[in-house]
PDB file of C-alpha atoms in Angstrom:
ATOM      1  CA  GLY A1068     120.692 159.638 178.053  1.00 51.00           C
ATOM      2  CA  GLU A1069     119.575 156.183 179.026  1.00 62.00           C
ATOM      3  CA  ASP A1070     117.713 155.188 175.895  1.00 77.00           C
ATOM      4  CA  VAL A1071     118.316 151.624 174.832  1.00 88.00           C
ATOM      5  CA  GLU A1072     116.746 151.254 171.427  1.00 92.00           C
ATOM      6  CA  GLN A1073     115.133 148.304 169.720  1.00 94.00           C
ATOM      7  CA  SER A1074     112.879 147.924 166.729  1.00 90.00           C
ATOM      8  CA  LEU A1075     109.287 147.363 167.813  1.00 91.00           C
ATOM      9  CA  PHE A1076     108.223 144.416 165.681  1.00 95.00           C
ATOM     10  CA  LEU A1077     109.667 141.435 163.883  1.00 97.00           C
ATOM     11  CA  SER A1078     107.724 138.822 161.992  1.00 97.00           C
ATOM     12  CA  VAL A1079     109.326 135.572 160.792  1.00 97.00           C
ATOM     13  CA  ARG A1080     108.251 132.262 159.365  1.00 97.00           C
ATOM     14  CA  GLU A1081     108.584 129.151 161.486  1.00 97.00           C
ATOM     15  CA  GLY A1082     111.925 127.456 160.877  1.00 97.00           C
ATOM     16  CA  ASP A1083     113.680 130.633 159.762  1.00 97.00           C
ATOM     17  CA  SER A1084     116.225 132.541 161.828  1.00 97.00           C
ATOM     18  CA  SER A1085     115.243 135.660 163.748  1.00 97.00           C
ATOM     19  CA  VAL A1086     117.608 138.506 164.444  1.00 97.00           C
ATOM     20  CA  ILE A1087     116.663 141.071 167.046  1.00 97.00           C
ATOM     21  CA  ASN A1088     118.815 144.173 167.283  1.00 97.00           C
ATOM     22  CA  CYS A1089     119.549 146.570 170.100  1.00 95.00           C
ATOM     23  CA  THR A1090     121.578 149.761 170.442  1.00 94.00           C
ATOM     24  CA  TYR A1091     122.697 150.576 173.943  1.00 89.00           C
ATOM     25  CA  THR A1092     124.065 153.734 175.489  1.00 82.00           C
ATOM     26  CA  ASP A1093     126.970 153.083 177.832  1.00 77.00           C
ATOM     27  CA  SER A1094     130.113 151.897 176.086  1.00 73.00           C
ATOM     28  CA  SER A1095     131.458 150.858 179.496  1.00 77.00           C
ATOM     29  CA  SER A1096     128.526 148.621 180.341  1.00 75.00           C
ATOM     30  CA  THR A1097     129.879 145.461 181.894  1.00 77.00           C
ATOM     31  CA  TYR A1098     127.069 143.073 181.053  1.00 85.00           C
ATOM     32  CA  LEU A1099     124.376 143.043 178.405  1.00 90.00           C
ATOM     33  CA  TYR A1100     121.310 140.869 178.702  1.00 92.00           C
ATOM     34  CA  TRP A1101     118.449 139.459 176.713  1.00 95.00           C
ATOM     35  CA  TYR A1102     115.116 138.818 178.436  1.00 94.00           C
ATOM     36  CA  LYS A1103     111.960 137.213 177.057  1.00 95.00           C
ATOM     37  CA  GLN A1104     108.448 138.162 178.116  1.00 93.00           C
ATOM     38  CA  GLU A1105     105.566 135.958 177.076  1.00 91.00           C
ATOM     39  CA  PRO A1106     102.004 137.304 177.182  1.00 84.00           C
ATOM     40  CA  GLY A1107     100.806 137.788 180.755  1.00 79.00           C
ATOM     41  CA  ALA A1108     104.102 136.546 182.177  1.00 82.00           C
ATOM     42  CA  GLY A1109     107.175 137.970 183.839  1.00 84.00           C
ATOM     43  CA  LEU A1110     110.620 138.442 182.414  1.00 89.00           C
ATOM     44  CA  GLN A1111     112.716 135.384 181.736  1.00 89.00           C
ATOM     45  CA  LEU A1112     116.476 135.746 181.510  1.00 88.00           C
ATOM     46  CA  LEU A1113     117.541 134.178 178.208  1.00 92.00           C
ATOM     47  CA  THR A1114     121.219 134.898 178.068  1.00 92.00           C
ATOM     48  CA  TYR A1115     123.831 137.511 178.790  1.00 91.00           C
ATOM     49  CA  ILE A1116     127.217 138.505 177.469  1.00 92.00           C
ATOM     50  CA  PHE A1117     130.165 140.049 179.208  1.00 89.00           C
ATOM     51  CA  SER A1118     131.529 143.175 177.567  1.00 85.00           C
ATOM     52  CA  ASN A1119     134.907 141.618 176.702  1.00 87.00           C
ATOM     53  CA  MET A1120     133.246 139.030 174.477  1.00 90.00           C
ATOM     54  CA  ASP A1121     132.208 139.420 170.844  1.00 93.00           C
ATOM     55  CA  MET A1122     129.949 136.418 170.632  1.00 95.00           C
ATOM     56  CA  LYS A1123     128.209 133.918 172.835  1.00 94.00           C
ATOM     57  CA  GLN A1124     126.292 130.875 171.674  1.00 95.00           C
ATOM     58  CA  ASP A1125     123.790 128.973 173.771  1.00 91.00           C
ATOM     59  CA  GLN A1126     121.891 126.253 171.886  1.00 94.00           C
ATOM     60  CA  ARG A1127     119.619 128.077 169.399  1.00 96.00           C
ATOM     61  CA  LEU A1128     120.632 131.500 170.680  1.00 96.00           C
ATOM     62  CA  THR A1129     123.609 133.494 169.433  1.00 97.00           C
ATOM     63  CA  VAL A1130     124.480 136.879 170.891  1.00 97.00           C
ATOM     64  CA  LEU A1131     126.736 139.224 168.962  1.00 96.00           C
ATOM     65  CA  LEU A1132     128.285 142.300 170.540  1.00 95.00           C
ATOM     66  CA  ASN A1133     129.847 145.201 168.661  1.00 93.00           C
ATOM     67  CA  LYS A1134     131.275 147.459 171.332  1.00 90.00           C
ATOM     68  CA  LYS A1135     132.496 150.077 168.905  1.00 90.00           C
ATOM     69  CA  ASP A1136     128.986 150.670 167.600  1.00 91.00           C
ATOM     70  CA  LYS A1137     127.294 149.805 170.931  1.00 90.00           C
ATOM     71  CA  HIS A1138     125.224 147.273 169.068  1.00 94.00           C
ATOM     72  CA  LEU A1139     123.890 144.012 170.431  1.00 95.00           C
ATOM     73  CA  SER A1140     121.969 141.374 168.549  1.00 97.00           C
ATOM     74  CA  LEU A1141     120.166 138.154 169.383  1.00 97.00           C
ATOM     75  CA  ARG A1142     119.846 135.484 166.734  1.00 98.00           C
ATOM     76  CA  ILE A1143     117.350 132.683 167.244  1.00 97.00           C
ATOM     77  CA  ALA A1144     117.958 129.752 164.939  1.00 97.00           C
ATOM     78  CA  ASP A1145     115.086 127.552 163.718  1.00 97.00           C
ATOM     79  CA  THR A1146     112.483 129.899 165.194  1.00 97.00           C
ATOM     80  CA  GLN A1147     109.403 128.165 166.600  1.00 97.00           C
ATOM     81  CA  THR A1148     105.909 129.432 167.384  1.00 95.00           C
ATOM     82  CA  GLY A1149     106.781 129.128 171.072  1.00 94.00           C
ATOM     83  CA  ASP A1150     109.401 131.811 170.535  1.00 96.00           C
ATOM     84  CA  SER A1151     106.655 134.385 169.937  1.00 96.00           C
ATOM     85  CA  ALA A1152     107.105 136.915 172.722  1.00 96.00           C
ATOM     86  CA  ILE A1153     108.560 140.320 173.489  1.00 95.00           C
ATOM     87  CA  TYR A1154     112.347 140.389 173.714  1.00 97.00           C
ATOM     88  CA  PHE A1155     114.112 143.009 175.794  1.00 95.00           C
ATOM     89  CA  CYS A1156     117.762 143.838 175.741  1.00 95.00           C
ATOM     90  CA  ALA A1157     119.184 145.410 178.882  1.00 91.00           C
ATOM     91  CA  GLU A1158     122.483 146.934 179.894  1.00 88.00           C
ATOM     92  CA  SER A1159     124.177 147.083 183.245  1.00 82.00           C
ATOM     93  CA  PRO A1160     125.745 150.574 183.168  1.00 76.00           C
ATOM     94  CA  SER A1161     129.220 151.121 184.547  1.00 71.00           C
ATOM     95  CA  TYR A1162     128.062 153.896 186.888  1.00 71.00           C
ATOM     96  CA  ASN A1163     125.702 151.484 188.642  1.00 68.00           C
ATOM     97  CA  THR A1164     126.259 147.855 187.834  1.00 66.00           C
ATOM     98  CA  ASP A1165     123.323 146.836 190.000  1.00 70.00           C
ATOM     99  CA  LYS A1166     120.868 148.678 187.788  1.00 78.00           C
ATOM    100  CA  LEU A1167     119.422 147.398 184.532  1.00 84.00           C
ATOM    101  CA  ILE A1168     118.385 149.748 181.758  1.00 88.00           C
ATOM    102  CA  PHE A1169     115.922 148.094 179.436  1.00 91.00           C
ATOM    103  CA  GLY A1170     115.198 148.638 175.805  1.00 92.00           C
ATOM    104  CA  THR A1171     111.717 149.234 174.491  1.00 90.00           C
ATOM    105  CA  GLY A1172     111.249 145.588 173.603  1.00 94.00           C
ATOM    106  CA  THR A1173     110.809 143.848 170.238  1.00 96.00           C
ATOM    107  CA  ARG A1174     107.641 141.892 169.650  1.00 96.00           C
ATOM    108  CA  LEU A1175     108.520 138.731 167.721  1.00 97.00           C
ATOM    109  CA  GLN A1176     105.700 137.047 165.875  1.00 97.00           C
ATOM    110  CA  VAL A1177     106.308 133.624 164.367  1.00 97.00           C
ATOM    111  CA  PHE A1178     103.877 132.426 161.730  1.00 94.00           C
ATOM    112  CA  PRO A1179     103.539 128.908 160.311  1.00 90.00           C
TER     113      PRO A1179
ATOM    114  CA  ASP B 642     109.967 129.342 187.235  1.00 80.00           C
ATOM    115  CA  SER B 643     112.635 131.807 188.387  1.00 85.00           C
ATOM    116  CA  GLY B 644     112.175 131.103 192.103  1.00 92.00           C
ATOM    117  CA  VAL B 645     111.090 134.695 192.788  1.00 95.00           C
ATOM    118  CA  THR B 646     107.519 134.983 194.047  1.00 96.00           C
ATOM    119  CA  GLN B 647     105.284 138.027 194.071  1.00 97.00           C
ATOM    120  CA  THR B 648     101.901 138.614 195.615  1.00 97.00           C
ATOM    121  CA  PRO B 649      99.269 139.509 194.768  1.00 97.00           C
ATOM    122  CA  LYS B 650      99.142 138.675 191.093  1.00 95.00           C
ATOM    123  CA  HIS B 651      96.491 141.297 190.393  1.00 96.00           C
ATOM    124  CA  LEU B 652      95.388 144.335 192.350  1.00 97.00           C
ATOM    125  CA  ILE B 653      92.567 146.718 191.528  1.00 97.00           C
ATOM    126  CA  THR B 654      92.120 149.831 193.598  1.00 97.00           C
ATOM    127  CA  ALA B 655      90.936 153.424 193.434  1.00 97.00           C
ATOM    128  CA  THR B 656      92.801 156.702 193.118  1.00 97.00           C
ATOM    129  CA  GLY B 657      94.107 158.059 196.399  1.00 97.00           C
ATOM    130  CA  GLN B 658      94.479 154.625 197.955  1.00 97.00           C
ATOM    131  CA  ARG B 659      97.578 152.876 199.244  1.00 98.00           C
ATOM    132  CA  VAL B 660      98.726 149.362 198.365  1.00 98.00           C
ATOM    133  CA  THR B 661     101.564 147.040 199.327  1.00 98.00           C
ATOM    134  CA  LEU B 662     103.211 144.642 196.928  1.00 98.00           C
ATOM    135  CA  ARG B 663     105.218 141.751 198.285  1.00 98.00           C
ATOM    136  CA  CYS B 664     108.239 139.915 196.919  1.00 98.00           C
ATOM    137  CA  SER B 665     110.130 136.851 198.103  1.00 98.00           C
ATOM    138  CA  PRO B 666     113.548 136.470 196.496  1.00 97.00           C
ATOM    139  CA  ARG B 667     115.169 133.235 195.390  1.00 95.00           C
ATOM    140  CA  SER B 668     116.643 131.228 198.218  1.00 94.00           C
ATOM    141  CA  GLY B 669     120.092 132.597 198.999  1.00 90.00           C
ATOM    142  CA  ASP B 670     119.674 135.863 197.093  1.00 93.00           C
ATOM    143  CA  LEU B 671     120.521 138.970 199.091  1.00 93.00           C
ATOM    144  CA  SER B 672     119.540 141.679 196.628  1.00 92.00           C
ATOM    145  CA  VAL B 673     116.020 142.637 195.644  1.00 94.00           C
ATOM    146  CA  TYR B 674     115.119 145.041 192.846  1.00 93.00           C
ATOM    147  CA  TRP B 675     111.811 146.641 191.929  1.00 96.00           C
ATOM    148  CA  TYR B 676     110.796 147.617 188.398  1.00 95.00           C
ATOM    149  CA  GLN B 677     107.740 149.218 186.878  1.00 95.00           C
ATOM    150  CA  GLN B 678     106.504 148.321 183.403  1.00 93.00           C
ATOM    151  CA  SER B 679     103.963 150.633 181.831  1.00 90.00           C
ATOM    152  CA  LEU B 680     102.873 151.315 178.276  1.00 84.00           C
ATOM    153  CA  ASP B 681     104.196 154.856 178.168  1.00 83.00           C
ATOM    154  CA  GLN B 682     107.376 154.500 180.254  1.00 82.00           C
ATOM    155  CA  GLY B 683     108.444 150.995 179.319  1.00 86.00           C
ATOM    156  CA  LEU B 684     110.420 149.029 181.889  1.00 89.00           C
ATOM    157  CA  GLN B 685     111.943 151.280 184.548  1.00 91.00           C
ATOM    158  CA  PHE B 686     114.196 150.490 187.502  1.00 90.00           C
ATOM    159  CA  LEU B 687     112.735 151.799 190.761  1.00 94.00           C
ATOM    160  CA  ILE B 688     114.909 150.761 193.684  1.00 94.00           C
ATOM    161  CA  GLN B 689     117.302 148.102 194.982  1.00 92.00           C
ATOM    162  CA  TYR B 690     117.844 146.667 198.435  1.00 93.00           C
ATOM    163  CA  TYR B 691     120.771 144.572 199.569  1.00 91.00           C
ATOM    164  CA  ASN B 692     120.602 142.594 202.783  1.00 92.00           C
ATOM    165  CA  GLY B 693     118.070 144.966 204.307  1.00 93.00           C
ATOM    166  CA  GLU B 694     119.583 148.251 203.206  1.00 93.00           C
ATOM    167  CA  GLU B 695     118.745 150.529 200.321  1.00 92.00           C
ATOM    168  CA  ARG B 696     121.517 150.332 197.739  1.00 88.00           C
ATOM    169  CA  ALA B 697     120.406 152.137 194.615  1.00 87.00           C
ATOM    170  CA  LYS B 698     117.527 154.340 193.601  1.00 89.00           C
ATOM    171  CA  GLY B 699     116.105 154.823 190.141  1.00 88.00           C
ATOM    172  CA  ASN B 700     113.011 156.567 188.875  1.00 83.00           C
ATOM    173  CA  ILE B 701     110.987 156.048 192.034  1.00 92.00           C
ATOM    174  CA  LEU B 702     108.362 158.608 192.996  1.00 94.00           C
ATOM    175  CA  GLU B 703     108.273 160.076 196.497  1.00 95.00           C
ATOM    176  CA  ARG B 704     104.822 158.518 196.953  1.00 96.00           C
ATOM    177  CA  PHE B 705     106.474 155.108 196.633  1.00 97.00           C
ATOM    178  CA  SER B 706     108.666 153.442 199.212  1.00 96.00           C
ATOM    179  CA  ALA B 707     110.156 150.035 199.757  1.00 97.00           C
ATOM    180  CA  GLN B 708     111.854 148.006 202.415  1.00 97.00           C
ATOM    181  CA  GLN B 709     113.599 144.686 202.804  1.00 97.00           C
ATOM    182  CA  PHE B 710     113.017 142.672 205.947  1.00 97.00           C
ATOM    183  CA  PRO B 711     115.435 140.475 207.939  1.00 96.00           C
ATOM    184  CA  ASP B 712     114.103 137.375 206.176  1.00 95.00           C
ATOM    185  CA  LEU B 713     115.027 139.167 202.913  1.00 96.00           C
ATOM    186  CA  HIS B 714     111.530 139.493 201.534  1.00 97.00           C
ATOM    187  CA  SER B 715     110.673 142.952 200.294  1.00 98.00           C
ATOM    188  CA  GLU B 716     107.610 145.146 200.100  1.00 98.00           C
ATOM    189  CA  LEU B 717     106.877 148.025 197.757  1.00 98.00           C
ATOM    190  CA  ASN B 718     104.407 150.553 199.138  1.00 98.00           C
ATOM    191  CA  LEU B 719     102.529 152.777 196.740  1.00 98.00           C
ATOM    192  CA  SER B 720     100.455 155.601 198.213  1.00 97.00           C
ATOM    193  CA  SER B 721      98.153 158.382 196.986  1.00 97.00           C
ATOM    194  CA  LEU B 722      97.650 156.298 193.887  1.00 97.00           C
ATOM    195  CA  GLU B 723      97.003 157.963 190.570  1.00 97.00           C
ATOM    196  CA  LEU B 724      95.629 156.566 187.324  1.00 96.00           C
ATOM    197  CA  GLY B 725      99.107 156.729 185.849  1.00 94.00           C
ATOM    198  CA  ASP B 726     100.418 154.306 188.460  1.00 96.00           C
ATOM    199  CA  SER B 727      98.588 151.482 186.721  1.00 96.00           C
ATOM    200  CA  ALA B 728     101.346 149.169 185.584  1.00 96.00           C
ATOM    201  CA  LEU B 729     103.010 145.810 185.999  1.00 95.00           C
ATOM    202  CA  TYR B 730     105.407 145.842 188.945  1.00 97.00           C
ATOM    203  CA  PHE B 731     108.246 143.353 188.874  1.00 96.00           C
ATOM    204  CA  CYS B 732     110.540 142.233 191.583  1.00 96.00           C
ATOM    205  CA  ALA B 733     113.898 140.660 190.771  1.00 93.00           C
ATOM    206  CA  SER B 734     116.574 139.131 192.944  1.00 93.00           C
ATOM    207  CA  SER B 735     120.237 138.313 192.674  1.00 90.00           C
ATOM    208  CA  VAL B 736     122.892 136.664 194.790  1.00 86.00           C
ATOM    209  CA  ASP B 737     124.976 139.811 194.634  1.00 73.00           C
ATOM    210  CA  ARG B 738     128.400 138.443 193.962  1.00 57.00           C
ATOM    211  CA  GLY B 739     129.350 141.653 192.206  1.00 55.00           C
ATOM    212  CA  LYS B 740     129.800 142.026 188.481  1.00 52.00           C
ATOM    213  CA  THR B 741     128.990 138.426 187.650  1.00 57.00           C
ATOM    214  CA  ASP B 742     125.508 138.820 189.074  1.00 72.00           C
ATOM    215  CA  THR B 743     122.365 138.354 187.043  1.00 80.00           C
ATOM    216  CA  GLN B 744     118.860 139.265 188.051  1.00 86.00           C
ATOM    217  CA  TYR B 745     115.975 136.804 188.070  1.00 89.00           C
ATOM    218  CA  PHE B 746     112.491 138.218 187.750  1.00 91.00           C
ATOM    219  CA  GLY B 747     109.239 137.295 189.418  1.00 93.00           C
ATOM    220  CA  PRO B 748     105.947 137.020 187.515  1.00 92.00           C
ATOM    221  CA  GLY B 749     104.897 140.553 188.452  1.00 94.00           C
ATOM    222  CA  THR B 750     101.938 142.217 190.128  1.00 96.00           C
ATOM    223  CA  ARG B 751      99.476 143.937 187.811  1.00 95.00           C
ATOM    224  CA  LEU B 752      98.137 147.068 189.465  1.00 97.00           C
ATOM    225  CA  THR B 753      95.041 148.746 188.066  1.00 97.00           C
ATOM    226  CA  VAL B 754      94.054 152.121 189.506  1.00 97.00           C
ATOM    227  CA  LEU B 755      90.481 153.149 188.687  1.00 96.00           C
TER     228      LEU B 755
END
């Protein structure tokens, strides 16, 4: 199937780290992505990782990829209230690299 | 701002009607993608166009159609609308350099069918 799974909610205190997890379906996916959607807004590409990498760091964001378990995670260091949003992981499946299959989204709530 | 524009921002219409959603890709991008985001289905890929031609099809209903024009803007046509078509419709674009491509999303058009 094409179910990319994420937990629905995550609540963290401001200043702490957030870790959002995702399990994808196609072990041959070439690229895996993280998008952010703020209330009433479109999708913003945060970062992506190529399938031959285990980790990618971009300022406060760290992406970890475990290909064996088909597990992707996004760590946000020093989480701020402005990080409150819905985070989607997405995979670009090998059978159609132009298509994106999205997860269900994780709603991150940051409290003071 | 991703550089992808979509109009209108909001659209309210009645069942049985037909609407057209418009998308202008980022300057230089050749590929346009359409997605539907609804509460029950989540975010679903509908269709992709590359340089005017249909390239890939996803979960797009027969009542829906799309096209990409010579200036590379795209339109998504939704006809015989049903209540369940109420959703946020996103357009995305990419340069289309192959596997290194990433998609950039527009702000979406919120369609409400009454």
